[in-house]
XYZ file of C-alpha atoms in Angstrom:
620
model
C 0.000 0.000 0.000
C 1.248 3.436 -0.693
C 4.659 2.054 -2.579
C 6.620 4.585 -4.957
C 5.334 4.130 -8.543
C 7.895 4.154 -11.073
C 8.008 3.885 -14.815
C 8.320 0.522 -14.991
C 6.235 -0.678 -12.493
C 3.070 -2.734 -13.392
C -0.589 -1.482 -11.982
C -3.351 -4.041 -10.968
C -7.030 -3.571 -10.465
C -8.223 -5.967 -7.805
C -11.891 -6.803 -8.088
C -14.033 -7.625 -4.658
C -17.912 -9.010 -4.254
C -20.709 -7.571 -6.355
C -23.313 -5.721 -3.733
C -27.126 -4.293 -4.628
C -29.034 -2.125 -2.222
C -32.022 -4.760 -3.391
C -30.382 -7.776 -2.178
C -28.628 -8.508 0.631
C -26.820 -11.364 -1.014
C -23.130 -10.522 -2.150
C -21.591 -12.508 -5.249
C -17.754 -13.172 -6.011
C -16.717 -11.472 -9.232
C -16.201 -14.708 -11.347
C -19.849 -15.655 -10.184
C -20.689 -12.879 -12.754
C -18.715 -14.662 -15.649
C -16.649 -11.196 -16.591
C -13.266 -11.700 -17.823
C -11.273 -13.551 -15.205
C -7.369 -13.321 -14.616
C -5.518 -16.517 -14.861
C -5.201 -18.259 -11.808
C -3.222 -17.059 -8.933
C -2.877 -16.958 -5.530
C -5.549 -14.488 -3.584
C -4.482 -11.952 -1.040
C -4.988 -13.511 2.165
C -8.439 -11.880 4.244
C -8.827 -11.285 7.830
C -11.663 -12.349 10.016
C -13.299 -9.294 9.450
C -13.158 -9.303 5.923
C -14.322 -13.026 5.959
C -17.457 -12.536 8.106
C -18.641 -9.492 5.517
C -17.895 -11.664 2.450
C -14.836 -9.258 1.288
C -13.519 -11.591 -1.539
C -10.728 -9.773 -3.859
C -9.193 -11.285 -6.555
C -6.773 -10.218 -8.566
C -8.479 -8.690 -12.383
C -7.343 -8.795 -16.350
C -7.331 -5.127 -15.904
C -3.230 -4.403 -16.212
C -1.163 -1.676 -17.134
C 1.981 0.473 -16.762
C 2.098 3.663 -14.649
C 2.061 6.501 -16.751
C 1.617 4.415 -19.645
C -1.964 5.665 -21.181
C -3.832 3.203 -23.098
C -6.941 3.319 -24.902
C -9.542 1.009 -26.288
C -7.768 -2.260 -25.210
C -9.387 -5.789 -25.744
C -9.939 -7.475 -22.634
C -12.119 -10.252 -23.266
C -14.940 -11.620 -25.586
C -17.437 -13.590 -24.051
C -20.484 -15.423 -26.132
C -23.302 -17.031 -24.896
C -25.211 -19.637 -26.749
C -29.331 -19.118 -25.284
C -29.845 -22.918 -26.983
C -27.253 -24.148 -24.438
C -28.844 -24.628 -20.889
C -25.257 -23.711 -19.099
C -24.678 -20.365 -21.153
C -28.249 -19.439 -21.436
C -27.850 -19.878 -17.330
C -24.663 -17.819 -17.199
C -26.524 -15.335 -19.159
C -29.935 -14.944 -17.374
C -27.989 -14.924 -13.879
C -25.763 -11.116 -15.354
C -29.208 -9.900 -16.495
C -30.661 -10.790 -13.029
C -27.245 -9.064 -11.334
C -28.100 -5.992 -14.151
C -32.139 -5.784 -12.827
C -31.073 -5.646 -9.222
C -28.424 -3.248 -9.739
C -25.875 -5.302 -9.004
C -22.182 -3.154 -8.386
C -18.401 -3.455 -9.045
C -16.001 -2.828 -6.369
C -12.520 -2.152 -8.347
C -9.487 -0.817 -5.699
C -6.138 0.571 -6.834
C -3.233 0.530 -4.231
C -6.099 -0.440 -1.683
C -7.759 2.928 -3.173
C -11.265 2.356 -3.911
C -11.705 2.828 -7.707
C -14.974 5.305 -7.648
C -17.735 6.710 -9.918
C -18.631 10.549 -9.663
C -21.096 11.996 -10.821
C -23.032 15.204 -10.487
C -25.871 15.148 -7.950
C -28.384 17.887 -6.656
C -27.369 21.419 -6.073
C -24.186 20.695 -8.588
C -22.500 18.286 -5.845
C -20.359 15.616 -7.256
C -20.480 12.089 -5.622
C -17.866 9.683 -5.793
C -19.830 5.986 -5.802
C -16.946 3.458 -4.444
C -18.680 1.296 -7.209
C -20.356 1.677 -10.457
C -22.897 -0.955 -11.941
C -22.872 -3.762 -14.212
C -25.189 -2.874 -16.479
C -28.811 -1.234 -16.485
C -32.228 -1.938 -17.627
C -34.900 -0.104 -19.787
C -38.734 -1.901 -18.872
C -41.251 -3.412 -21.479
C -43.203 0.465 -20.903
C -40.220 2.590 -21.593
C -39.074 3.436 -18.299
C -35.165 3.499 -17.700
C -33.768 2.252 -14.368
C -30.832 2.983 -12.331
C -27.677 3.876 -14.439
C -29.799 3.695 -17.389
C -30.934 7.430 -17.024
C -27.318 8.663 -17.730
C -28.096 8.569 -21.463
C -30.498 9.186 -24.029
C -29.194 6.099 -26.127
C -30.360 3.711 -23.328
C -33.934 3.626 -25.347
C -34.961 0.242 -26.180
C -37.788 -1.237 -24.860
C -37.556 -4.356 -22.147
C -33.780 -4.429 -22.844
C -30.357 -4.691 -20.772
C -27.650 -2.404 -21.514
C -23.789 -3.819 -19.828
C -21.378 -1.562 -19.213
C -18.642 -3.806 -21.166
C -16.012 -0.984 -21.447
C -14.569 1.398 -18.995
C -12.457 4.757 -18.901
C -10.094 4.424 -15.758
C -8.360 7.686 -15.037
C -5.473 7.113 -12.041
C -4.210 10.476 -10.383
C -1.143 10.760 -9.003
C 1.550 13.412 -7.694
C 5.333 13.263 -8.079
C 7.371 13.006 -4.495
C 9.514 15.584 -3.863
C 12.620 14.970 -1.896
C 12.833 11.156 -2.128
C 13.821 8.592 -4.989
C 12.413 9.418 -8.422
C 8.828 8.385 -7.797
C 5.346 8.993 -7.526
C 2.409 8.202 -5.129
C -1.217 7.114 -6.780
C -3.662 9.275 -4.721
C -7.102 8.586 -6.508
C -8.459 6.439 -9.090
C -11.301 7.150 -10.626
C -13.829 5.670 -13.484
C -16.642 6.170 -15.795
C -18.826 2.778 -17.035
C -19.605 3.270 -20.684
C -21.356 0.475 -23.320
C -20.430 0.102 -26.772
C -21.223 -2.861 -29.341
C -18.118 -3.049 -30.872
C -18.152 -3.682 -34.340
C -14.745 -4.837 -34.798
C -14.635 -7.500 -32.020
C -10.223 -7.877 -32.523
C -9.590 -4.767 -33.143
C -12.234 -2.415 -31.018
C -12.716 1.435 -31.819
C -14.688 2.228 -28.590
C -17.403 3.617 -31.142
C -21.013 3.056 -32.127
C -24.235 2.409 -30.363
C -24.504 0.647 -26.726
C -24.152 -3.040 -26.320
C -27.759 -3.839 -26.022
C -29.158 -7.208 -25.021
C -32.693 -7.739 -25.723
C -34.728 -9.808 -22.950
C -36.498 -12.168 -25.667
C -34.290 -12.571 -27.368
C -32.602 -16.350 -28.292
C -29.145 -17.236 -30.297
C -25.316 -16.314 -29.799
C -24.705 -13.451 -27.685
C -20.892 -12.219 -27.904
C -20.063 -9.423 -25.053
C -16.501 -7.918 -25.755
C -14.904 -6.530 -22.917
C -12.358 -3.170 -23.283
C -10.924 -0.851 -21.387
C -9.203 2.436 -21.515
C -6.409 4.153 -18.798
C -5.066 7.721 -18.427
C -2.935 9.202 -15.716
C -2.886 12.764 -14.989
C -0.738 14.354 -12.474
C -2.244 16.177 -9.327
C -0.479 18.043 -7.282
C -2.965 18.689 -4.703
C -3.830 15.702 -3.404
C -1.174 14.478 -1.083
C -0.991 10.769 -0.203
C -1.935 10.756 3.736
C -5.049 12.546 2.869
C -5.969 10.662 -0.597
C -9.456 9.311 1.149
C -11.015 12.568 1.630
C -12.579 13.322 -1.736
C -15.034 10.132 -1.240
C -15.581 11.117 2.285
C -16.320 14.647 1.696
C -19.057 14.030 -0.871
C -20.902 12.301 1.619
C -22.708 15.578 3.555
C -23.304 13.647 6.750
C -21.303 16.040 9.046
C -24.362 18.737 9.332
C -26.603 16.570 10.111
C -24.447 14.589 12.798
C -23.708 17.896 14.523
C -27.429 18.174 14.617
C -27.570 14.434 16.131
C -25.007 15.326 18.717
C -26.723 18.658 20.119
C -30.029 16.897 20.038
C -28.474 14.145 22.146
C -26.618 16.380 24.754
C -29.638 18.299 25.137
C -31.265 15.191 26.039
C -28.483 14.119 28.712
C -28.413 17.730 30.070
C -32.474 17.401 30.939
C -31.672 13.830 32.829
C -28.985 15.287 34.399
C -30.495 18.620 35.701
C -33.451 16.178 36.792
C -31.186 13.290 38.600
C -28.967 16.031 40.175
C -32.292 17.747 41.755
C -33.426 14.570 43.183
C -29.874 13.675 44.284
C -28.465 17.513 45.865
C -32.357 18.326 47.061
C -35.093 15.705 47.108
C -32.965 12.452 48.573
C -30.967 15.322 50.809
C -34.182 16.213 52.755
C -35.139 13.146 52.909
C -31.776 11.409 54.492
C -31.536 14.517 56.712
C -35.002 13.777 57.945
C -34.664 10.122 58.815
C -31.189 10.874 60.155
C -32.237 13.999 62.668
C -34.664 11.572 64.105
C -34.076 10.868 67.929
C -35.501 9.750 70.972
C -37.003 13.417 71.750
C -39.022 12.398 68.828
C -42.384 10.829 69.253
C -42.945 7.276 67.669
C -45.891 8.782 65.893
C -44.379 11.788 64.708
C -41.568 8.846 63.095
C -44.233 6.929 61.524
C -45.509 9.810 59.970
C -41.901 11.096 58.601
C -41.872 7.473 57.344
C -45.046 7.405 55.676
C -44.095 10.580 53.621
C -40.858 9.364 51.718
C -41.827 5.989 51.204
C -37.913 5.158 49.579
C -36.866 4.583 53.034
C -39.776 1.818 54.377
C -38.190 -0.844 51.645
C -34.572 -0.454 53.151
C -34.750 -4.354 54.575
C -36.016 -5.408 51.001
C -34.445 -3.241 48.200
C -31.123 -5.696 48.362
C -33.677 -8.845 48.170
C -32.696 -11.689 45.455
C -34.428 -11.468 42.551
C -36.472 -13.669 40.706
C -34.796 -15.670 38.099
C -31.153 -14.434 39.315
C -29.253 -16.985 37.585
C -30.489 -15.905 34.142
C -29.723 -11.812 35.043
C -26.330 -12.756 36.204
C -25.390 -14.463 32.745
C -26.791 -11.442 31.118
C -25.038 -9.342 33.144
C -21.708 -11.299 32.190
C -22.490 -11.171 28.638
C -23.431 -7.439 29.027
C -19.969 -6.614 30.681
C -18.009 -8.567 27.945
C -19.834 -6.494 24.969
C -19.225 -3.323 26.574
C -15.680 -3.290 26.919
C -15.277 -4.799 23.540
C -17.726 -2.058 22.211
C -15.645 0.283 24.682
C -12.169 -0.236 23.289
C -13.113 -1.005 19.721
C -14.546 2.172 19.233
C -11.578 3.822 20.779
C -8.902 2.027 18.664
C -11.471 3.102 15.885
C -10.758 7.005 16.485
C -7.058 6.877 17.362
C -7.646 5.751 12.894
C -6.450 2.404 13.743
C -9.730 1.110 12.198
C -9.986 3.349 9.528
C -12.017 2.570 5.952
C -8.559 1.705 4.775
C -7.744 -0.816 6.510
C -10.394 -3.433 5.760
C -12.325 -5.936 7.378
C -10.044 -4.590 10.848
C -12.958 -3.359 12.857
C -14.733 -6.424 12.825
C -11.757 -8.669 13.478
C -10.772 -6.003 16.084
C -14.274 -6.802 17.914
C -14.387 -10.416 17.241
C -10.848 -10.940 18.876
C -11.501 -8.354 21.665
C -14.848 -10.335 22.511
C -12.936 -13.388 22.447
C -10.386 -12.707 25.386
C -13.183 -11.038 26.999
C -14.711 -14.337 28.729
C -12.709 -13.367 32.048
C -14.662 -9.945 32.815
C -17.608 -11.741 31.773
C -17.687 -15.181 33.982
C -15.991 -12.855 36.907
C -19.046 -10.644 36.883
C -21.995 -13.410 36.395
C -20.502 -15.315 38.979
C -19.912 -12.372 41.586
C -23.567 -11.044 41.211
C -25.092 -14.816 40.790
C -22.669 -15.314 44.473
C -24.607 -12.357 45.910
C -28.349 -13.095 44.829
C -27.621 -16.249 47.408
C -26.558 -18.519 44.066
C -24.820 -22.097 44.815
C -25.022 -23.519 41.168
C -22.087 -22.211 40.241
C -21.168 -25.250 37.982
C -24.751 -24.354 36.159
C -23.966 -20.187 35.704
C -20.552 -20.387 34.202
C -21.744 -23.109 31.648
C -24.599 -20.189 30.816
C -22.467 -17.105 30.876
C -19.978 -19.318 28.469
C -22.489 -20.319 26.338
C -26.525 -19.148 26.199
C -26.096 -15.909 24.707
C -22.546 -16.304 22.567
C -24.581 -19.692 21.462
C -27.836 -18.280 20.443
C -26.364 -15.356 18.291
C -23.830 -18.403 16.813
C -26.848 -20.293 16.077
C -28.830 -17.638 14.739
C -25.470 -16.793 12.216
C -25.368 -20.402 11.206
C -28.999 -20.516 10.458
C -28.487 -17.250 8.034
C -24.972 -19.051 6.678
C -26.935 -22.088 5.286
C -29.251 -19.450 3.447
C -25.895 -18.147 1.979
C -24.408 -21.007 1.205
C -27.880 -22.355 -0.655
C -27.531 -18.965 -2.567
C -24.142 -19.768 -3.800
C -23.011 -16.230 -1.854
C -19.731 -14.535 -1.265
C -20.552 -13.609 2.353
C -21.470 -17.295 2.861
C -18.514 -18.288 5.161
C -16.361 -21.670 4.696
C -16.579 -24.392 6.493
C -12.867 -24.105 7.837
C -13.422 -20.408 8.978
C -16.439 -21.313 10.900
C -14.305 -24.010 11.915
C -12.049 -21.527 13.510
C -14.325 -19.301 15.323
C -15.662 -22.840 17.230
C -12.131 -23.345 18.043
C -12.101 -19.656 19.463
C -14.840 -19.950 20.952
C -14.480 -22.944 22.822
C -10.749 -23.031 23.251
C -9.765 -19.198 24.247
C -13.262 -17.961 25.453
C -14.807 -20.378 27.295
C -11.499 -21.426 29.323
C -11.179 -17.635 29.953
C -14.602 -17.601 31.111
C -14.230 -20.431 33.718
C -11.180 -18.563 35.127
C -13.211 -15.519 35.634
C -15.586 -17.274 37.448
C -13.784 -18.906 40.065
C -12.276 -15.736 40.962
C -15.543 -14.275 40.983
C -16.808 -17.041 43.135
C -13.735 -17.403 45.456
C -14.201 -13.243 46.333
C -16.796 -12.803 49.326
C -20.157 -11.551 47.908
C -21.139 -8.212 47.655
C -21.875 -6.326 51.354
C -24.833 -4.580 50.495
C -25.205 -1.604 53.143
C -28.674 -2.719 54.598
C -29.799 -5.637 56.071
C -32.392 -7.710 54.120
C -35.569 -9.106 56.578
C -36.415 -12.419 56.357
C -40.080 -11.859 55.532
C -40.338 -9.554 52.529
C -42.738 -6.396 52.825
C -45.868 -6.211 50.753
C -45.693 -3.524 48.227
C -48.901 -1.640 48.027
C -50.974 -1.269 44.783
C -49.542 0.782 42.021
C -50.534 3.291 39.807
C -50.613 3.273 36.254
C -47.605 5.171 36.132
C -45.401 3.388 38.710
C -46.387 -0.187 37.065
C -43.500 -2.347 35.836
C -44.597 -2.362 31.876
C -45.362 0.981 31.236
C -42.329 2.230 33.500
C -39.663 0.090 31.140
C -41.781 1.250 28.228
C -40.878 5.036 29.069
C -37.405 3.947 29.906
C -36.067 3.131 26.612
C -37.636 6.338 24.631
C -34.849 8.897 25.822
C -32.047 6.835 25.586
C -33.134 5.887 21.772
C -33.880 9.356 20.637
C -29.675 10.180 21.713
C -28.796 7.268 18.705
C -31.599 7.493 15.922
C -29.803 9.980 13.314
C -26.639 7.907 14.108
C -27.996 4.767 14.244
C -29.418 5.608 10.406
C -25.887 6.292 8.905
C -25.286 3.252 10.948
C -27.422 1.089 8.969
C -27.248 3.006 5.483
C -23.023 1.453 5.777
C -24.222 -2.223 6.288
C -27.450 -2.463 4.016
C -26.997 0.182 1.450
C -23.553 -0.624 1.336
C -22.458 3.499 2.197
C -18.867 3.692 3.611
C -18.656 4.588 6.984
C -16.208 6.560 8.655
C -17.094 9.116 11.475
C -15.818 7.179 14.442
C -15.406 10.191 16.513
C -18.970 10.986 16.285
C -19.757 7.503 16.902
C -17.823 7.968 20.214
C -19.427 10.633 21.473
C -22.726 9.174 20.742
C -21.736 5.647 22.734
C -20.671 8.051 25.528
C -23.878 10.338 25.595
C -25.811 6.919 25.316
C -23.863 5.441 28.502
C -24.517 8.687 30.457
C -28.170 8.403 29.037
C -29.220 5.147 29.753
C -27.933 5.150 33.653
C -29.739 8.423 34.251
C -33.153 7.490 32.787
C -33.015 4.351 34.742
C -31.923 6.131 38.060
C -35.004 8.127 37.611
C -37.687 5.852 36.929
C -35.580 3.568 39.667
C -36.594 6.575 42.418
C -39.795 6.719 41.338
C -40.606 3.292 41.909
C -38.676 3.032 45.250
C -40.617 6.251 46.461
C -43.786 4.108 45.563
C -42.430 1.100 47.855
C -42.075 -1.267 44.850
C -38.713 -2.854 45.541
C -38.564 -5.034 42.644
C -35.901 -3.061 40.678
C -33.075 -5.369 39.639
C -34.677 -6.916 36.590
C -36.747 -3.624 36.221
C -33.685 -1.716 35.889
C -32.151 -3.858 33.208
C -35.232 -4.037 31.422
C -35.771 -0.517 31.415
C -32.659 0.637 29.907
C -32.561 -2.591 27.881
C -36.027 -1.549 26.346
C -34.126 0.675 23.978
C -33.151 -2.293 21.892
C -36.960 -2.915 21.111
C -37.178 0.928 19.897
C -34.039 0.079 17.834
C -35.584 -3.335 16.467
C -39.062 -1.252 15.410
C -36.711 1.527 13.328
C -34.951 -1.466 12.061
C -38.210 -2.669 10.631
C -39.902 0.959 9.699
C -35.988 1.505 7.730
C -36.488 -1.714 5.778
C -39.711 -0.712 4.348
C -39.149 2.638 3.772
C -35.458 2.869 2.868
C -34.545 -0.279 1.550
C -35.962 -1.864 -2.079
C -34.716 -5.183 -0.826
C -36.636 -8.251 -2.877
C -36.823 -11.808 -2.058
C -37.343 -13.810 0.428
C -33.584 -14.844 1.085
C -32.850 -11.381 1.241
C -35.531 -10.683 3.835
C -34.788 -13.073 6.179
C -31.171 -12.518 6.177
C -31.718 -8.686 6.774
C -33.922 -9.363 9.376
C -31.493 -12.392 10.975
C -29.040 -10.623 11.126
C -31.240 -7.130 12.434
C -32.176 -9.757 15.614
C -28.356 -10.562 16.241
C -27.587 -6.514 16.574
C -31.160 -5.690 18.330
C -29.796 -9.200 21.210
C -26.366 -7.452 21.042
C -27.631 -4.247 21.854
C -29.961 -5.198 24.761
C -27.584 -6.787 27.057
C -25.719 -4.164 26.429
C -27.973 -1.248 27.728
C -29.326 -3.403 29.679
C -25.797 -3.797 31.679
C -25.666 -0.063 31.932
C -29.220 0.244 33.557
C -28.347 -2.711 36.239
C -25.163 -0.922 37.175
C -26.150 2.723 37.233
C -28.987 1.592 39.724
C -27.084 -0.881 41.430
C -24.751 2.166 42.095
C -27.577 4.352 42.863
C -29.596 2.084 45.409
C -25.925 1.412 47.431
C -25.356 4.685 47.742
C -28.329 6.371 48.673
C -29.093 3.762 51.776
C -25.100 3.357 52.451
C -26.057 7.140 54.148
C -29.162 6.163 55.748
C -29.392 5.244 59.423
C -31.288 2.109 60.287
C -32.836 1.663 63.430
């Protein structure tokens, strides 16, 4: 990447999957049947690149720096409709043609891009430009199709079989005679060459008719120019894709909405914490002898927070199962943590591909410790003794439902004959992490989390629990976690949408420093909300808030799981029913991510809440 280009020195294009906003389903290049390289050995992939289908293979397309060419013969490809193999080969590139199907060329691990003007004379550069296009049996032209007025022909497909490549590039000063490649860019043009040896880049589009039956012959050509630019410099070559995408306004936007959001909770937790809960300890604590017992029962009955002290640290129902989550929880956040700082420092930058996802896959891997340490700690203090039971969980329920729920969506892409579908030795490997690094790791955690003393909680807990007193509508568990999740998803919506537009509409994303400050303001957003409602309900003697607390914060991840399914129908023209139930597969992996991960956040902000504010209480 990046090495000094000299005379001499032969250029590549390397070709990755084919991608369509209307299917989810990636395809290799040669799946396509375009003009293939002879065999040789592919770059190797990480795990990230694996797990998103990231194929690239090396292309025909070859030339010599500074060398301009023009009109050269690539290929010639014919297809035979009376033969059942070609006619196959043939229908499957008009099917990758109707669904928009796109190229993904890279030049010195530069994306090779398409610009083109766009509203309010804005160019954007398209990391990809389409195979072809298609004009409908009424007339209508879709997708690329509208870029020309020769693109007429009724219920016909029109391939881009020829393409002008123009690589920029600046000369280094102060170093060996050289230069750096700093863009490459391309237009997709179609031309039925007359001449099929000797091609003139002339004449009328190469036009395949959808009824039509014989010998089909597609020539392939290309052309190459290099023009030196002596603006561009190498370190900051990426910019002129990531500056045509006007997200920034909008994300500045995001961000204020967001902090306005945490300021609200904030002003509201800080009034309940510096005024309301300072009353009330300095109440219960000015209370003496001198003081009557009835004048104490009425103190009591006013703040009712205080009456539930010998049941607000009381096991909860189902404890086992919140401790795993809580373990799983832990081990997301810190990976999600640290990823997304490694991510700004631009050690996960667009550049370097497939790293973020290998970063998180590895980082969630040698996570198990934090995880089994804190299932096992918090199972140890709910008055847990099947230890042997929770650390098989925390190793295994969650990690093993979102493996199963992958495999389930792998057989789909395997049946499909898909890039993204992963081998059978890779998934092979991520068993063996899985079971060999994490789940060892996990075990260790928990027998230091079981071998520490459990938690001292600050009050004693009676031995006959209190009846709580009938709620109102307000203070009832459902409609309490409802409310809970609504502020913490309005902080992530706008970025949660760029979020999405990168994985289904295939958009490169690159704004981890936003993304930061979002994960922070959601953090800071979730524990407040959940401190709140977690007040509420102890003021209305409903002691019940472990599972309450997780649910409320984890609620969020039902809000994002509704926009998930409101963004496929309205932003998406996926089609098929492959494609739907992988987008939606894989939506209920993220939307399981995401809720023990908020849902972690809640526990602990109110865990840390509840200790503290009866850690200053005086109990009689």
């Amino acid at each position: 990447v990046g090495d000094m280009m000299t005379m001499d020195m032969i250029i590549m294009c390397s070709v990755m999957m084919l991608d369509s906003v209307e299917s989810v389903l990636p395809y290799e290049y040669t799946a396509f049947d375009f003009c293939a390289d002879e065999p040789e050995k592919r770059p190797s992939e990480n795990l990230g690149q694996v797990l998103f289908g990231e194929r690239i293979e090396p292309s025909p397309y070859k030339f010599f720096f500074k060398k301009n060419l023009e009109c050269q013969r690539v290929c010639l490809k014919s297809y035979n409709t009376e033969k059942a193999e070609e006619k196959a080969k043939l229908d499957f590139l008009k099917k990758g043609m109707l669904l928009n199907y796109q190229h993904h060329w890279i030049v010195d691990n530069m994306p090779v891009t398409w610009c083109y003007d766009v509203e309010d004379n804005q160019k954007f550069c398209n990391p990809g430009f389409p195979i072809g296009c298609y004009v409908t049996d009424t007339g209508r032209a879709k997708d690329a199709c509208v870029v020309s007025a020769d693109f007429n022909d009724k219920d016909t497909f029109y391939i881009f079989n020829h393409v002008d490549i123009t690589i920029f590039y600046h000369v280094v000063e102060n170093e060996a005679a050289g230069a750096r490649l700093v863009a490459a860019k391309l237009e997709p043009k179609s031309y039925k060459h007359t001449n099929m040896e000797k091609p003139d880049c002339k004449g009328p589009p190469m036009s395949l008719n959808n009824k039509f039956n014989g010998e089909v012959k597609i020539p392939y050509t290309y052309s190459v120019k290099f023009v030196e630019d002596k603006q561009i410099r190498w370190a900051s070559r990426w910019d002129y894709i990531l500056e045509s995408m006007p997200h920034t306004n909008i994300q500045w936007f995001s961000i204020m909405n967001s902090l306005v959001i945490v300021l609200f909770l904030s002003g509201m937790v800080a009034m309940i914490m510096l005024r309301t809960l300072h009353k009330d300890i300095a109440r219960y604590n000015q209370m003496d002898s001198v003081v009557s017992s009835a004048q104490k029962e009425d103190a009591q009955e006013e703040f009712g927070w205080k009456l539930v002290h010998g049941d607000v640290f009381r096991p909860p129902r189902k404890g086992m199962l919140l401790s795993v989550f809580l373990g799983s929880g832990t081990q997301i956040f810190i990976m999600t943590f640290v990823t997304l700082f490694f991510a700004c420092l631009g050690f996960l930058s667009p550049a370097n591909r497939g790293a973020l996802m290998t970063c998180a896959v590895v980082l969630w891997v040698l996570l198990g410790t934090p995880a089994g340490y804190v299932a096992a700690r918090y199972y140890k203090s709910f008055g847990g003794e099947k230890w042997k039971t929770n650390v098989l969980l925390t190793a295994f329920l969650c990690p093993g439902v979102v493996f199963a729920d992958f495999f389930v969506m792998n057989l789909i892409l395997w049946g499909e004959g898909s890039s993204a579908a992963m081998p059978f030795g890779t998934l092979v490997a991520i068993l063996a992490l899985w079971f060999c690094i994490s789940v060892p790791l996990t075990f260790i955690g928990a027998y230091f989390g079981f071998k520490k003393s459990g938690i001292e909680h600050p009050v004693r807990t009676n031995q006959i629990p209190r009846q709580i007193p009938e709620q109102s509508f307000y203070t009832k568990p459902l409609p309490g976690i409802v409310m809970g999740g609504i502020l913490p998803f309005g902080c992530i919506f706008i970025q949660l949408f760029f979020i999405l537009n990168s994985i289904w509409s295939h958009q490169m994303y690159y704004m981890f420093g936003f993304l930061f400050l979002v994960f922070i303001i959601l953090v800071i957003t979730c524990s407040e909300a959940t401190i709140l409602l977690c007040y509420f309900h102890l003021c209305a003697e409903d002691y019940h808030w472990q599972w309450r607390s997780f649910l409320t914060s984890g609620f969020t991840a039902v809000y994002f799981l509704v926009y998930a399914i409101h963004y496929f129908f309205s932003k998406l023209q996926i089609s098929g029913l492959a494609s739907t139930i992988l987008y939606f597969g894989y939506t209920m992996i993220m939307a399981l991510i995401f809720f023990l991960f908020t849902g972690t956040i809640g526990f602990f902000a109110c865990f840390w809440f509840v200790t503290k504010i009866y850690s200053v209480v005086k109990v009689d």
